[in-house]
Coordinates of C-alpha atoms and ligand atoms in Angstrom, one line a residue:
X549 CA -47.3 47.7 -12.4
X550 CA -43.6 47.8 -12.6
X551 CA -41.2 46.1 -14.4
X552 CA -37.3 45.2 -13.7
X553 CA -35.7 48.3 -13.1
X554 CA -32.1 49.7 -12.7
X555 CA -32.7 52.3 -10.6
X556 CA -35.5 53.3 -7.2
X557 CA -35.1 56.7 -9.0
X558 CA -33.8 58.2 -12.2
X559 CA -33.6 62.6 -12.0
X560 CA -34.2 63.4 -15.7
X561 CA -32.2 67.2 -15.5
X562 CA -29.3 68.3 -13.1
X563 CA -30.9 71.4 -12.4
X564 CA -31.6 72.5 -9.0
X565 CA -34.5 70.5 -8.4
X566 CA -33.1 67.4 -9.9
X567 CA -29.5 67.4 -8.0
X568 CA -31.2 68.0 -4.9
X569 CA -33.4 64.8 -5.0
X570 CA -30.9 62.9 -6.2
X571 CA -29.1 63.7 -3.4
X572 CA -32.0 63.4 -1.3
X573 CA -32.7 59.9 -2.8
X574 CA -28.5 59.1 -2.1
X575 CA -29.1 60.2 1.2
X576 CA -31.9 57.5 1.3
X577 CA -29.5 54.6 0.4
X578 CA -31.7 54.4 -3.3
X579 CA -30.1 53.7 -6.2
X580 CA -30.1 56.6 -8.2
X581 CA -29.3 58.4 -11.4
X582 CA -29.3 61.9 -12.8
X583 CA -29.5 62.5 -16.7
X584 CA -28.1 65.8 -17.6
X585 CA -27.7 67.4 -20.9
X586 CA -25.6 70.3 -20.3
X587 CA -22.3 68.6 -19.4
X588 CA -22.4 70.6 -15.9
X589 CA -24.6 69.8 -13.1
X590 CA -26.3 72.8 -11.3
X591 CA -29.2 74.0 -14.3
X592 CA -29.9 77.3 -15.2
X593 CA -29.8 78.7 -11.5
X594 CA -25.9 77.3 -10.8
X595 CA -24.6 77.6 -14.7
X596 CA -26.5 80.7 -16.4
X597 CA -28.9 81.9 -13.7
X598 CA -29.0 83.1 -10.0
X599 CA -25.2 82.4 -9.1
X600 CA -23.3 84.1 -12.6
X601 CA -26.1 86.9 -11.9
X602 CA -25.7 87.4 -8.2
X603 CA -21.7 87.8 -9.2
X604 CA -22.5 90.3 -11.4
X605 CA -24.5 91.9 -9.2
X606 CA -22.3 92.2 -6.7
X607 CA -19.3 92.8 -8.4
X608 CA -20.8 95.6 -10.5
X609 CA -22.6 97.4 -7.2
X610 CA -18.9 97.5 -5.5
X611 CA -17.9 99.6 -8.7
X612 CA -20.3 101.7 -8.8
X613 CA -20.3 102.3 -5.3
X614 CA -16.9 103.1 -5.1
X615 CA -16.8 105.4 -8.4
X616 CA -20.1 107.1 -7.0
X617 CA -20.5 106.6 -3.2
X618 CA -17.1 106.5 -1.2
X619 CA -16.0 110.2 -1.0
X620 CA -18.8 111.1 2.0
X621 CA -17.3 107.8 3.8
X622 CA -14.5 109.9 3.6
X623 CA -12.8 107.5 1.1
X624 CA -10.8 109.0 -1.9
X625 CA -10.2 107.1 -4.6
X626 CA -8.5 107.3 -7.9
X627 CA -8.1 105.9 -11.0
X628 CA -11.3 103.4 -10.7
X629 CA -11.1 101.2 -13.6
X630 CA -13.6 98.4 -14.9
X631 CA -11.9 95.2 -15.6
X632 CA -14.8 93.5 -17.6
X633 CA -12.8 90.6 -18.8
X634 CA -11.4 89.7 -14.9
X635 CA -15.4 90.7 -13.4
X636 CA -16.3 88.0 -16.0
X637 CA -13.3 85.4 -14.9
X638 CA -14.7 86.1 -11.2
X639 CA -18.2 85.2 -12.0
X640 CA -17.1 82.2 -13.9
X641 CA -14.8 80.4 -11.3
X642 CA -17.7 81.1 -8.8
X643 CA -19.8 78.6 -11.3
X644 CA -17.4 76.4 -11.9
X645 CA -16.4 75.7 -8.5
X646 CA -20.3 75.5 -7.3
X647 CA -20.8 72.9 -10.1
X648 CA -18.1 70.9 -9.2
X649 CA -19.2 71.2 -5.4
X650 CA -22.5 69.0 -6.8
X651 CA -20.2 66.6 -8.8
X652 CA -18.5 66.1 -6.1
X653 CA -21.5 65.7 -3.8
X654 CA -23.1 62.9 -6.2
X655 CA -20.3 60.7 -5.5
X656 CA -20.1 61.3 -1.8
X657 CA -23.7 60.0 -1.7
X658 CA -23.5 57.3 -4.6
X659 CA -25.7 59.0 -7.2
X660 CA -24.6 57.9 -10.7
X661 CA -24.1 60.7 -13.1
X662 CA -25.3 60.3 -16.7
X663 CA -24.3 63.2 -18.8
X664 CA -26.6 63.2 -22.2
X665 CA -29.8 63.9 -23.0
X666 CA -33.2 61.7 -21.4
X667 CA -36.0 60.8 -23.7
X668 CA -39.1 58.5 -22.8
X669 CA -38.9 55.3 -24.8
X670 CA -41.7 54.0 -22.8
X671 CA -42.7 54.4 -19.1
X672 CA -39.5 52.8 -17.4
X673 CA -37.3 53.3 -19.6
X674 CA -35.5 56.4 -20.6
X675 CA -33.3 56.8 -23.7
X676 CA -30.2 58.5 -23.4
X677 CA -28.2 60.3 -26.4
X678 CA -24.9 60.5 -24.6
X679 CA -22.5 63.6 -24.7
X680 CA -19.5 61.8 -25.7
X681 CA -21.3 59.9 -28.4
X682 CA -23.4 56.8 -28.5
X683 CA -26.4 55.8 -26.4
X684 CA -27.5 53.6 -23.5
X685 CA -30.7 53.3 -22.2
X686 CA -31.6 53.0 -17.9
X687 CA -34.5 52.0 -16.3
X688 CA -35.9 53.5 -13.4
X689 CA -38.7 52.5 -11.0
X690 CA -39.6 56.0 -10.4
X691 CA -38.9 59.0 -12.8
X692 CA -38.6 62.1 -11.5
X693 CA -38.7 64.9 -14.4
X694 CA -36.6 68.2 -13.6
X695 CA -36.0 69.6 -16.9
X696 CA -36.4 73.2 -16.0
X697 CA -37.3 75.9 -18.2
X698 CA -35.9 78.3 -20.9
X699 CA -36.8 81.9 -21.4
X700 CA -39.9 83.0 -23.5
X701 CA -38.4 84.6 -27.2
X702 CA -40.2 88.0 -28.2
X703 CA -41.8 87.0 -31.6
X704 CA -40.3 88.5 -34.5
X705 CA -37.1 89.2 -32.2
X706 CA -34.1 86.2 -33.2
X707 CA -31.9 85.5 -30.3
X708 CA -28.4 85.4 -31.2
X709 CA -26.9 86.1 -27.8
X710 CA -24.8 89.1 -28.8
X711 CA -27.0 91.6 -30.0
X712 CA -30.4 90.1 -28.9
X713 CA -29.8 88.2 -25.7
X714 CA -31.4 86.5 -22.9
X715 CA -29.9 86.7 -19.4
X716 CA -27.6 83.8 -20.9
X717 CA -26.1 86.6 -23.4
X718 CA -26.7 89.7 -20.6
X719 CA -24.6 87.4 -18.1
X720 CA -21.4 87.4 -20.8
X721 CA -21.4 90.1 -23.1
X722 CA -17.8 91.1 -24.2
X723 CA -17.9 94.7 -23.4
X724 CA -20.5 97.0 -22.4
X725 CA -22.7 98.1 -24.4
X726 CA -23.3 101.7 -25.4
X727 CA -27.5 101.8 -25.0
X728 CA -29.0 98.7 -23.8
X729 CA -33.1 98.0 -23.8
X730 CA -34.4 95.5 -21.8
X731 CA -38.1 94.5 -22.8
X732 CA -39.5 93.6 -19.2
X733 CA -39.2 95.2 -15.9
X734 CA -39.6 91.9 -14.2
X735 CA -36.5 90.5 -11.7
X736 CA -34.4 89.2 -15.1
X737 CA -35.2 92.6 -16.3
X738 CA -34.5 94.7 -13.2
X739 CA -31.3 92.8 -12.0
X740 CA -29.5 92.7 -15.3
X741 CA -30.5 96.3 -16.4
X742 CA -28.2 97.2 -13.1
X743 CA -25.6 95.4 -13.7
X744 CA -25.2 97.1 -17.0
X745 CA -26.4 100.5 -15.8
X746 CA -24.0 100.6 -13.5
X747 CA -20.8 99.5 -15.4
X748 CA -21.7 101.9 -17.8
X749 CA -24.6 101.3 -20.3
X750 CA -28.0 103.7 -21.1
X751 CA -30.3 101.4 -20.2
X752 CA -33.8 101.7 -20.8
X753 CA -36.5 98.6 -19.6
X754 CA -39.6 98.8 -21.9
X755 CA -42.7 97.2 -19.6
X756 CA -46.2 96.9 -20.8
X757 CA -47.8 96.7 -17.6
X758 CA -48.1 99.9 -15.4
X759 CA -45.3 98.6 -12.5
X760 CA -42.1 96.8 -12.7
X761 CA -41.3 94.0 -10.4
X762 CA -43.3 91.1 -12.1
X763 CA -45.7 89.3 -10.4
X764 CA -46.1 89.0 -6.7
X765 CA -44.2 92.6 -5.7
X766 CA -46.1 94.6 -4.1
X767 CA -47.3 97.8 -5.6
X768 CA -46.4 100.5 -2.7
X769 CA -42.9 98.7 -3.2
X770 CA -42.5 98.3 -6.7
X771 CA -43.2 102.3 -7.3
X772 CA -40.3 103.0 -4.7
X773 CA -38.1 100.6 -6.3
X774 CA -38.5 101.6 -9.9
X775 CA -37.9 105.3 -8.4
X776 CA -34.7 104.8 -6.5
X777 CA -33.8 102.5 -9.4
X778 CA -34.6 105.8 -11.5
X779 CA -32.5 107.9 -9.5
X780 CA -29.5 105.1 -10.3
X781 CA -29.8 106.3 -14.0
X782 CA -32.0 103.3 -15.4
X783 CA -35.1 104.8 -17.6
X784 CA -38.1 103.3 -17.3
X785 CA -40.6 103.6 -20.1
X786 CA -43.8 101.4 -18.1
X787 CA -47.1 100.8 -20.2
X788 CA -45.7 100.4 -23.3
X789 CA -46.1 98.0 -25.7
X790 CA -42.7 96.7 -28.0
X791 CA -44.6 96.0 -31.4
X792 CA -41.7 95.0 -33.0
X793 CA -37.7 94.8 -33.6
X794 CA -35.6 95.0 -36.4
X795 CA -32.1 93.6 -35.9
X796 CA -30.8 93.5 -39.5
X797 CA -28.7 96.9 -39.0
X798 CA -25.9 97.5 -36.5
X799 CA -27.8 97.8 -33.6
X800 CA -31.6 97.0 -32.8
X801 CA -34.1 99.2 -33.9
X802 CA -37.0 98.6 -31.4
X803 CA -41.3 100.1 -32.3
X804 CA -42.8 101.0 -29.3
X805 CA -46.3 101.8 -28.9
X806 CA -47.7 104.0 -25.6
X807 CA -50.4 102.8 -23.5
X808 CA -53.7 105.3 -25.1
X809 CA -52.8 109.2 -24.7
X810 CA -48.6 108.7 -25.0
X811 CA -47.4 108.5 -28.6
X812 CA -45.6 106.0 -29.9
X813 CA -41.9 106.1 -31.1
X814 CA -38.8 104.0 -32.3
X815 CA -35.9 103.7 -30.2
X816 CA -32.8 102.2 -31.0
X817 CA -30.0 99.7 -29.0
X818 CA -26.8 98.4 -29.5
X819 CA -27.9 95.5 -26.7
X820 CA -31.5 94.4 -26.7
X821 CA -32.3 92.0 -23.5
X822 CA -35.7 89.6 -23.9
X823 CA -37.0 89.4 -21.0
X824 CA -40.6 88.8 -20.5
X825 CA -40.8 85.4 -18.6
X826 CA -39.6 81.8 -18.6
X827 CA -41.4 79.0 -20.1
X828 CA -41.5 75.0 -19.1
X829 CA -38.7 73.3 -21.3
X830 CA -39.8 69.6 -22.7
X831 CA -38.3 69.4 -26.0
X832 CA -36.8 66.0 -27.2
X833 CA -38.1 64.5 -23.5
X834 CA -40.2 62.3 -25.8
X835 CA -43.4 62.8 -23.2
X836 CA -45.7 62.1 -26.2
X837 CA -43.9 58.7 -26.3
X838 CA -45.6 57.9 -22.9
X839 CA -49.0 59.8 -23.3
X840 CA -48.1 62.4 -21.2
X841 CA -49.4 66.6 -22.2
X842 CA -48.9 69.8 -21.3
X843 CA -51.1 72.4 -20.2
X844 CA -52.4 75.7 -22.3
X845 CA -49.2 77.0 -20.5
X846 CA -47.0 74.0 -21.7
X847 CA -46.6 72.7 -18.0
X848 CA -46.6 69.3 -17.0
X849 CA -49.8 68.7 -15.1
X850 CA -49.1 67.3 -11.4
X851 CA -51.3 66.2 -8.6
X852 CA -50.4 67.0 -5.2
X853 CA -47.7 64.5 -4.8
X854 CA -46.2 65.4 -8.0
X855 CA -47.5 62.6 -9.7
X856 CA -48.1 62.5 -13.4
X857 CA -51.0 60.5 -14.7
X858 CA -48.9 57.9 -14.6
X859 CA -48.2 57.4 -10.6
X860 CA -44.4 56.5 -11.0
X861 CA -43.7 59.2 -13.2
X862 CA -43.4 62.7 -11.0
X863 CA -42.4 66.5 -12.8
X864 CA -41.0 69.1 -10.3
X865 CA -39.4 72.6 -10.5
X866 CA -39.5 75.3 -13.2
X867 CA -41.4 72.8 -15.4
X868 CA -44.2 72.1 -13.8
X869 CA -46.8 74.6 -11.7
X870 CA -45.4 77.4 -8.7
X871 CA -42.8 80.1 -9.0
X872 CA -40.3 79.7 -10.8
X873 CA -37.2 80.1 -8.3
X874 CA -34.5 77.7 -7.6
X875 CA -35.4 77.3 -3.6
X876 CA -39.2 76.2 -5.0
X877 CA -37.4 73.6 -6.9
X878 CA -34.8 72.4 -4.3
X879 CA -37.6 71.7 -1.7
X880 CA -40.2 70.1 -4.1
X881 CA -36.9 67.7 -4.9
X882 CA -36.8 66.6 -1.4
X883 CA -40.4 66.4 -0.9
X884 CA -41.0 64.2 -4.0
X885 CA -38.5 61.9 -2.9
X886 CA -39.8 61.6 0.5
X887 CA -43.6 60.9 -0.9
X888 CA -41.5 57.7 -2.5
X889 CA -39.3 56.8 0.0
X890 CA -42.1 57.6 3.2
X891 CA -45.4 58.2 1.8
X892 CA -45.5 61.4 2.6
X893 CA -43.2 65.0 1.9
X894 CA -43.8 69.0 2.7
X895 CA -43.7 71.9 1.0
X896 CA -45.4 75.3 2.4
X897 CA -46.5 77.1 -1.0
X898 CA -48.2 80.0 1.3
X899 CA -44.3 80.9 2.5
X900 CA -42.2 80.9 -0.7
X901 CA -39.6 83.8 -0.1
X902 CA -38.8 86.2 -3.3
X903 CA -36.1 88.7 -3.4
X904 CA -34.5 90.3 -6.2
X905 CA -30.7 91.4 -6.0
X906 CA -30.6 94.7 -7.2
X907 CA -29.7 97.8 -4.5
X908 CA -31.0 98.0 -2.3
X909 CA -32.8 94.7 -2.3
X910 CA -36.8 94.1 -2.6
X911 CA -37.9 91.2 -0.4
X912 CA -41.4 89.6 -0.2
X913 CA -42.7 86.8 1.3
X914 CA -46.6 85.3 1.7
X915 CA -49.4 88.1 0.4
X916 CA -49.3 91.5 -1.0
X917 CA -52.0 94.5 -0.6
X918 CA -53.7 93.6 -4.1
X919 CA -54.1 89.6 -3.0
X920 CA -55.4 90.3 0.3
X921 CA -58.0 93.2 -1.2
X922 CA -59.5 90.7 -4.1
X923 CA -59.7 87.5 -1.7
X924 CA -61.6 90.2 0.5
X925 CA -59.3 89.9 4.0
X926 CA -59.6 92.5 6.5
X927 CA -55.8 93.6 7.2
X928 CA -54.0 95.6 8.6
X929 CA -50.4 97.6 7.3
X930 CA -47.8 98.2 9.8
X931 CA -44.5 100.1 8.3
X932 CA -41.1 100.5 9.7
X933 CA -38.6 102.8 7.0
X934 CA -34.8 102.4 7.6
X935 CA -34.5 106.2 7.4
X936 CA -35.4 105.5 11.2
X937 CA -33.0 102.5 11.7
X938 CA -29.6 103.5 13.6
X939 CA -27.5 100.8 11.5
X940 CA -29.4 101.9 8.5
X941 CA -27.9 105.1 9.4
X942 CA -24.7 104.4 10.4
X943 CA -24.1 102.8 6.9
X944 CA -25.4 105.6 4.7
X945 CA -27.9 103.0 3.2
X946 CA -31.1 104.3 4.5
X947 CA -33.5 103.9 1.2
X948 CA -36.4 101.4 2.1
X949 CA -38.7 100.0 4.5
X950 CA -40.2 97.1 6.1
X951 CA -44.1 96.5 5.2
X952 CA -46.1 93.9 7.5
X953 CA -49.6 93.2 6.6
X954 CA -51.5 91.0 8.9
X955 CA -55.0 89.9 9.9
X956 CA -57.4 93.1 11.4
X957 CA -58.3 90.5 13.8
X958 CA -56.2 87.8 14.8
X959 CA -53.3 89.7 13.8
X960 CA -51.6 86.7 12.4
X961 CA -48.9 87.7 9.8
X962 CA -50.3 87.3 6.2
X963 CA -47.5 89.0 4.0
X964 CA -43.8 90.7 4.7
X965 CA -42.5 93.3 2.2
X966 CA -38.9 94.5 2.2
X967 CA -37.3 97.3 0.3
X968 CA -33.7 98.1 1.7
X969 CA -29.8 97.2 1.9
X970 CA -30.7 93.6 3.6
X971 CA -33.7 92.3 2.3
X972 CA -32.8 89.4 0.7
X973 CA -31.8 88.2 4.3
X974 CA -33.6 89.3 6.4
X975 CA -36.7 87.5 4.7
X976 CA -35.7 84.4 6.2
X977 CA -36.9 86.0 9.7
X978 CA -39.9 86.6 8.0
X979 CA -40.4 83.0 5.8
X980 CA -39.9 81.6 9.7
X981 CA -42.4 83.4 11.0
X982 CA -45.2 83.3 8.5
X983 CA -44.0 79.1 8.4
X984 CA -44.8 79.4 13.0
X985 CA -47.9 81.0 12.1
X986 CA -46.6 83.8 14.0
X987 CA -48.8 87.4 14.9
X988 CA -47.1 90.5 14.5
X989 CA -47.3 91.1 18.3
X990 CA -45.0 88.0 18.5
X991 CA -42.3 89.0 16.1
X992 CA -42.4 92.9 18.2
X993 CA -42.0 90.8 21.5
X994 CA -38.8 89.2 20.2
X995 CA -35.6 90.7 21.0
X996 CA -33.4 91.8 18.0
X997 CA -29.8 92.6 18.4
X998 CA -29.1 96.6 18.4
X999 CA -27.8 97.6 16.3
X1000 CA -29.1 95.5 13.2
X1001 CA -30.9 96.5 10.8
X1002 CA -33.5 93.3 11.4
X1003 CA -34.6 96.2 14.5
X1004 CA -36.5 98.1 11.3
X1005 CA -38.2 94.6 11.2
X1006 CA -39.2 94.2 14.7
X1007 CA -40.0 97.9 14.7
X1008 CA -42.7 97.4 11.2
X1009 CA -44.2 94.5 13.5
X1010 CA -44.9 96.6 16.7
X1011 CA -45.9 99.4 13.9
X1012 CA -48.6 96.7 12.9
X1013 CA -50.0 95.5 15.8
X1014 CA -49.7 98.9 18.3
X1015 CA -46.9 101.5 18.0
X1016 CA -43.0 101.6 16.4
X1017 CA -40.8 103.2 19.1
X1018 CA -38.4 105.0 16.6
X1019 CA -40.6 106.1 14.1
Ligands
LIG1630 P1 -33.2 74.1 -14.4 O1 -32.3 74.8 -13.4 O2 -33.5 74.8 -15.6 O3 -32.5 72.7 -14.7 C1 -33.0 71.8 -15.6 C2 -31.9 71.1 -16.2 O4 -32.4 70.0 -17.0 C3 -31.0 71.9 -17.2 O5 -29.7 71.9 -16.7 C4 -31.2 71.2 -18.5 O6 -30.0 71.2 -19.3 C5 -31.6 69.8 -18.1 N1 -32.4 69.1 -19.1 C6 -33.5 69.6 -19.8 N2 -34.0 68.6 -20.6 C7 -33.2 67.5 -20.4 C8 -33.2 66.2 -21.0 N3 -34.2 65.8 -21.8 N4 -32.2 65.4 -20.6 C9 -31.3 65.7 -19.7 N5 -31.2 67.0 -19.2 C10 -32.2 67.8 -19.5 N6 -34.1 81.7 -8.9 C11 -33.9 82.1 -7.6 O7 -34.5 81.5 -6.7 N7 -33.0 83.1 -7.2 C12 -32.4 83.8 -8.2 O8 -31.6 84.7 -7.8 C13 -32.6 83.5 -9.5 N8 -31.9 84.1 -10.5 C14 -32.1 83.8 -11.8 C15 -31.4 84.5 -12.7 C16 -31.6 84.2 -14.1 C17 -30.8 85.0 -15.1 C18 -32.4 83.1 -14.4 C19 -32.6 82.8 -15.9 C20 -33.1 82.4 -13.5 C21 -33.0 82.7 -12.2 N9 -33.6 82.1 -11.2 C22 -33.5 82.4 -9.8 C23 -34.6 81.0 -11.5 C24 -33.9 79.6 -11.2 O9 -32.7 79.5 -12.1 C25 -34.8 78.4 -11.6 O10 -36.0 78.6 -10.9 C26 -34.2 77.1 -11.3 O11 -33.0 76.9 -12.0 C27 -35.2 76.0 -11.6 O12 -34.5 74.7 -11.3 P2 -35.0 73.4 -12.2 O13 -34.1 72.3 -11.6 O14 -36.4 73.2 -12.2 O15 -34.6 73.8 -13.7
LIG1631 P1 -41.1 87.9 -15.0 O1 -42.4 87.2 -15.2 O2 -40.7 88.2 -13.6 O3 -41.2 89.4 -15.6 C1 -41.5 89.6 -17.0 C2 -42.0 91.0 -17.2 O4 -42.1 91.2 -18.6 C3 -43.3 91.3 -16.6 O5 -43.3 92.4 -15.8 C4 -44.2 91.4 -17.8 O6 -45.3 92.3 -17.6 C5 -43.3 91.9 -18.8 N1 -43.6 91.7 -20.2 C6 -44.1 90.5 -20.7 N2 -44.2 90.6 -22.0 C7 -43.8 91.9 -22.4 C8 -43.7 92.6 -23.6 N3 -44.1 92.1 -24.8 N4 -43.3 93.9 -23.5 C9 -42.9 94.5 -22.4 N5 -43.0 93.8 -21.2 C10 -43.4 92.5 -21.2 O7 -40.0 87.1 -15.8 P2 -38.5 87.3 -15.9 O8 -38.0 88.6 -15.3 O9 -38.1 87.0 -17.4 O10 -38.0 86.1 -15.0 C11 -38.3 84.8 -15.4 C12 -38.3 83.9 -14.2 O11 -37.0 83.8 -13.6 C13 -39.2 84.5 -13.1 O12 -40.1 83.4 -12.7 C14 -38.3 84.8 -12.0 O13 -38.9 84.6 -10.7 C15 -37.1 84.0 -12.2 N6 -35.9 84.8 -11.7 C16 -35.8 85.0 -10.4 C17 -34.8 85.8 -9.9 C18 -34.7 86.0 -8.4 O14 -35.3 85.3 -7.7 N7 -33.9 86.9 -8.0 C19 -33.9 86.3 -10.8 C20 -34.1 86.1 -12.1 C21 -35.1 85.3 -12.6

């Protein structure tokens, strides 16, 4: 039963989940707020996460590539210097400008922002300790909560963002640091250690598991990224286990122990990067106010609609279940305000593109090798490597492949795997065609420009269902 309410809908976090179904709900002609704590909209992804990282990224790959890769272009250059303080202003005014960019959107479509922090006084009504001082409270018909997630700390390990950082410190350090350990090949772990490797730093990424990537890369691409990232000057030291760190000196002093057979050893840092996952953030959102609990992995638990056990109360993005990747979140924002507003919304879990930003890019989307094997499917591998692509070629960028996996019989496409210059775009072919249901023989019979390098894309799919013509 509801009560008098302010608001159809009241977003508590501006991240990327939450701005988009505001706007979404705008868009709808609701009347709609958006609670955010951080003083900028945008979350993690627009203020400390994918955008700051992708600038770095790309900034940082253009220096190295023209202190290390220009001369056989037939380039010389001299006197290549690193700027660290302007690289930093660039990645800064690319944020600020982005999180404006949503400011401005939430007036254009009449969404009223609300900058403090949102806590359940009781299940319409939401609490908020503002910013600039004082406190109103708003009422909302529906709730939607977006309040993202924060990354998981290293026990024993205190985060002080300048010696012992997250991705927030690794995206601003002051200068480079001398020797840098990352603990975590995952994508946090990956993309920052080349952004530092390449400006400069010794960086070694400590990973307990056996292969880098995290979860969801496939193997057969995750060995040939850890080896070209290898042969960038990044050391890997894979099965081993940090026991513990000791920050009290200069640097970090870091104990790790080898998986059975490799001995174990003490290495030291100047820079030490946590990075073994993300974790659902809920602190001070008063949920135990309202009865509501989190799972053994402190999620909030959803039903299919996004529902909470308390129907007008819905949780989406990095804080309930799914990936945890800022296009996840944007679409469930849209779809949980079109189950209010129509009854019904989409989202296609089965075709959730992932790419990581190092170079060259890694690019997946739908199953890998290992899924496929344990749910028992009969498939079939089709490969296509750039090596054999003429653009690939022509640019000098010829590392990579293209990996198709698709049903033995029906041939219907099951997963995509990308390793190359391009990935990261180029996926979108392959999200639409896993989305149409496509076959492999139906991507092969479409034409592709020549000469792209989405031909190494067509080529894998003819590869999968009968022969590549240039390989
Ligand atoms: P968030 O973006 O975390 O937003 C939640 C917001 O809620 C925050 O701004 C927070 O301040 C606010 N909040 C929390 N509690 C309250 C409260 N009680 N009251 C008011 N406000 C509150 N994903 C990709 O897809 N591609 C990438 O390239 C990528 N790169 C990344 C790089 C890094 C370094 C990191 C850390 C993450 C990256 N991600 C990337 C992941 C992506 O950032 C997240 O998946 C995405 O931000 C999730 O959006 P969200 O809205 O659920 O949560
Ligand atoms: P992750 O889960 O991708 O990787 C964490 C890695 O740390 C895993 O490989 C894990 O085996 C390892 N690990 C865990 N505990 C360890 C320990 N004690 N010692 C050594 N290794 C350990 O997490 P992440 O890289 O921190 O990223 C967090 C989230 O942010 C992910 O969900 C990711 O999808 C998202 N993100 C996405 C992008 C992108 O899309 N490009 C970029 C950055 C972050």
């Amino acid at each position: 039963a509801s009560e008098a309410s302010d608001y159809d809908i009241v977003f508590i976090g501006g991240g990327v989940a939450g701005y988009v179904g505001a706007i979404k709900a705008g868009q709808a002609g609701l009347k709609v707020a958006c609670i955010e704590k951080r003083g900028a909209l945008g979350g993690t992804c627009l203020n400390v996460g994918c955008i700051p990282s992708k600038s770095l990224l790309n900034n940082s790959h253009l220096y190295h590539q023209i202190l290390h890769d220009t001369k056989k272009r037939g380039i010389d250059v001299n006197d290549v210097k690193l700027n660290l303080t302007q690289m930093m202003k660039a990645k800064d005014e690319s944020v600020s400008s982005l999180t404006k960019g949503v400011e401005f959107l939430f007036k254009k479509n009449n969404v009223d922002y609300v900058k403090g922090t949102g806590s359940f006084k009781d299940e319409h009504t939401i609490k908020v300790n503002l910013i600039d001082g004082g406190e109103t409270e708003i009422k909302g018909k529906n709730i939607i909560i977006a309040t993202g997630s924060e990354s998981t700390p290293f026990p024993g390990l205190e985060i002080d963002e300048k010696k012992v950082v997250t991705s927030t410190g690794a995206i601003a350090l002051p200068e480079v640091p001398k020797k840098m350990v990352v603990i975590g090949g995952g994508i946090i772990g990956l993309e920052m250690a080349s952004v530092w490797s390449r400006l400069g730093s010794q960086v070694t990424v400590v990973e307990f598991l056996g292969a880098v990537g995290g979860p969801g890369m496939d193997a057969e691409i995750a060995k040939q990224a850890q080896k070209i990232l290898a042969k960038q000057g990044i050391k890997f030291k894979t099965n081993t286990k940090v026991l513990k760190g000791d920050a009290s000196g200069d640097g970090v002093k870091l104990d790790l122990e080898a998986a059975k057979g490799g001995k174990n050893e003490t290495i030291d840092a100047d820079v030490v990067l946590v990075a073994i996952g993300r974790r659902p953030y809920t602190e001070g959102l008063g949920i135990e106010n309202i009865g509501l609990e989190l799972d053994e992995r402190k999620r909030l638990v959803i039903d299919q609609e996004y529902r909470t056990k308390i129907p007008h109360i819905r949780v989406i993005g990095d804080v309930t279940f799914g990936p945890m990747l800022a296009h996840k979140a944007e679409e469930e924002g849209v779809a949980a305000v079109e189950y209010i507003t129509k009854g019904y919304g989409h989202v296609n879990y089965g075709a959730i593109p992932s790419v990581m930003y190092t170079h060259p890019e890694v690019a997946w989307v739908g199953q890998n090798e290992a899924e496929l094997k344990s749910a028992g499917v009969n498939y079939k591998v089709g490969t296509f490597p750039f090596t054999a692509n003429s653009r690939a070629k022509t640019n000098l960028e010829t590392e990579g492949l293209v990996k198709f996996l698709a049903d033995a019989e029906t041939d219907r496409i099951l997963g995509i795997h990308i390793i190359g210059a391009n990935a990261g775009e180029m996926i979108a072919e392959g999200t639409l065609a896993l989305e149409y249901g496509a076959s492999t023989e139906d991507v092969a019979r479409t034409c592709h420009a020549h000469p792209t390098l989405a031909e190494a894309f067509k080529e894998a799919a003819m590869a999968t269902y009968s022969h590549a013509i240039h390989f």
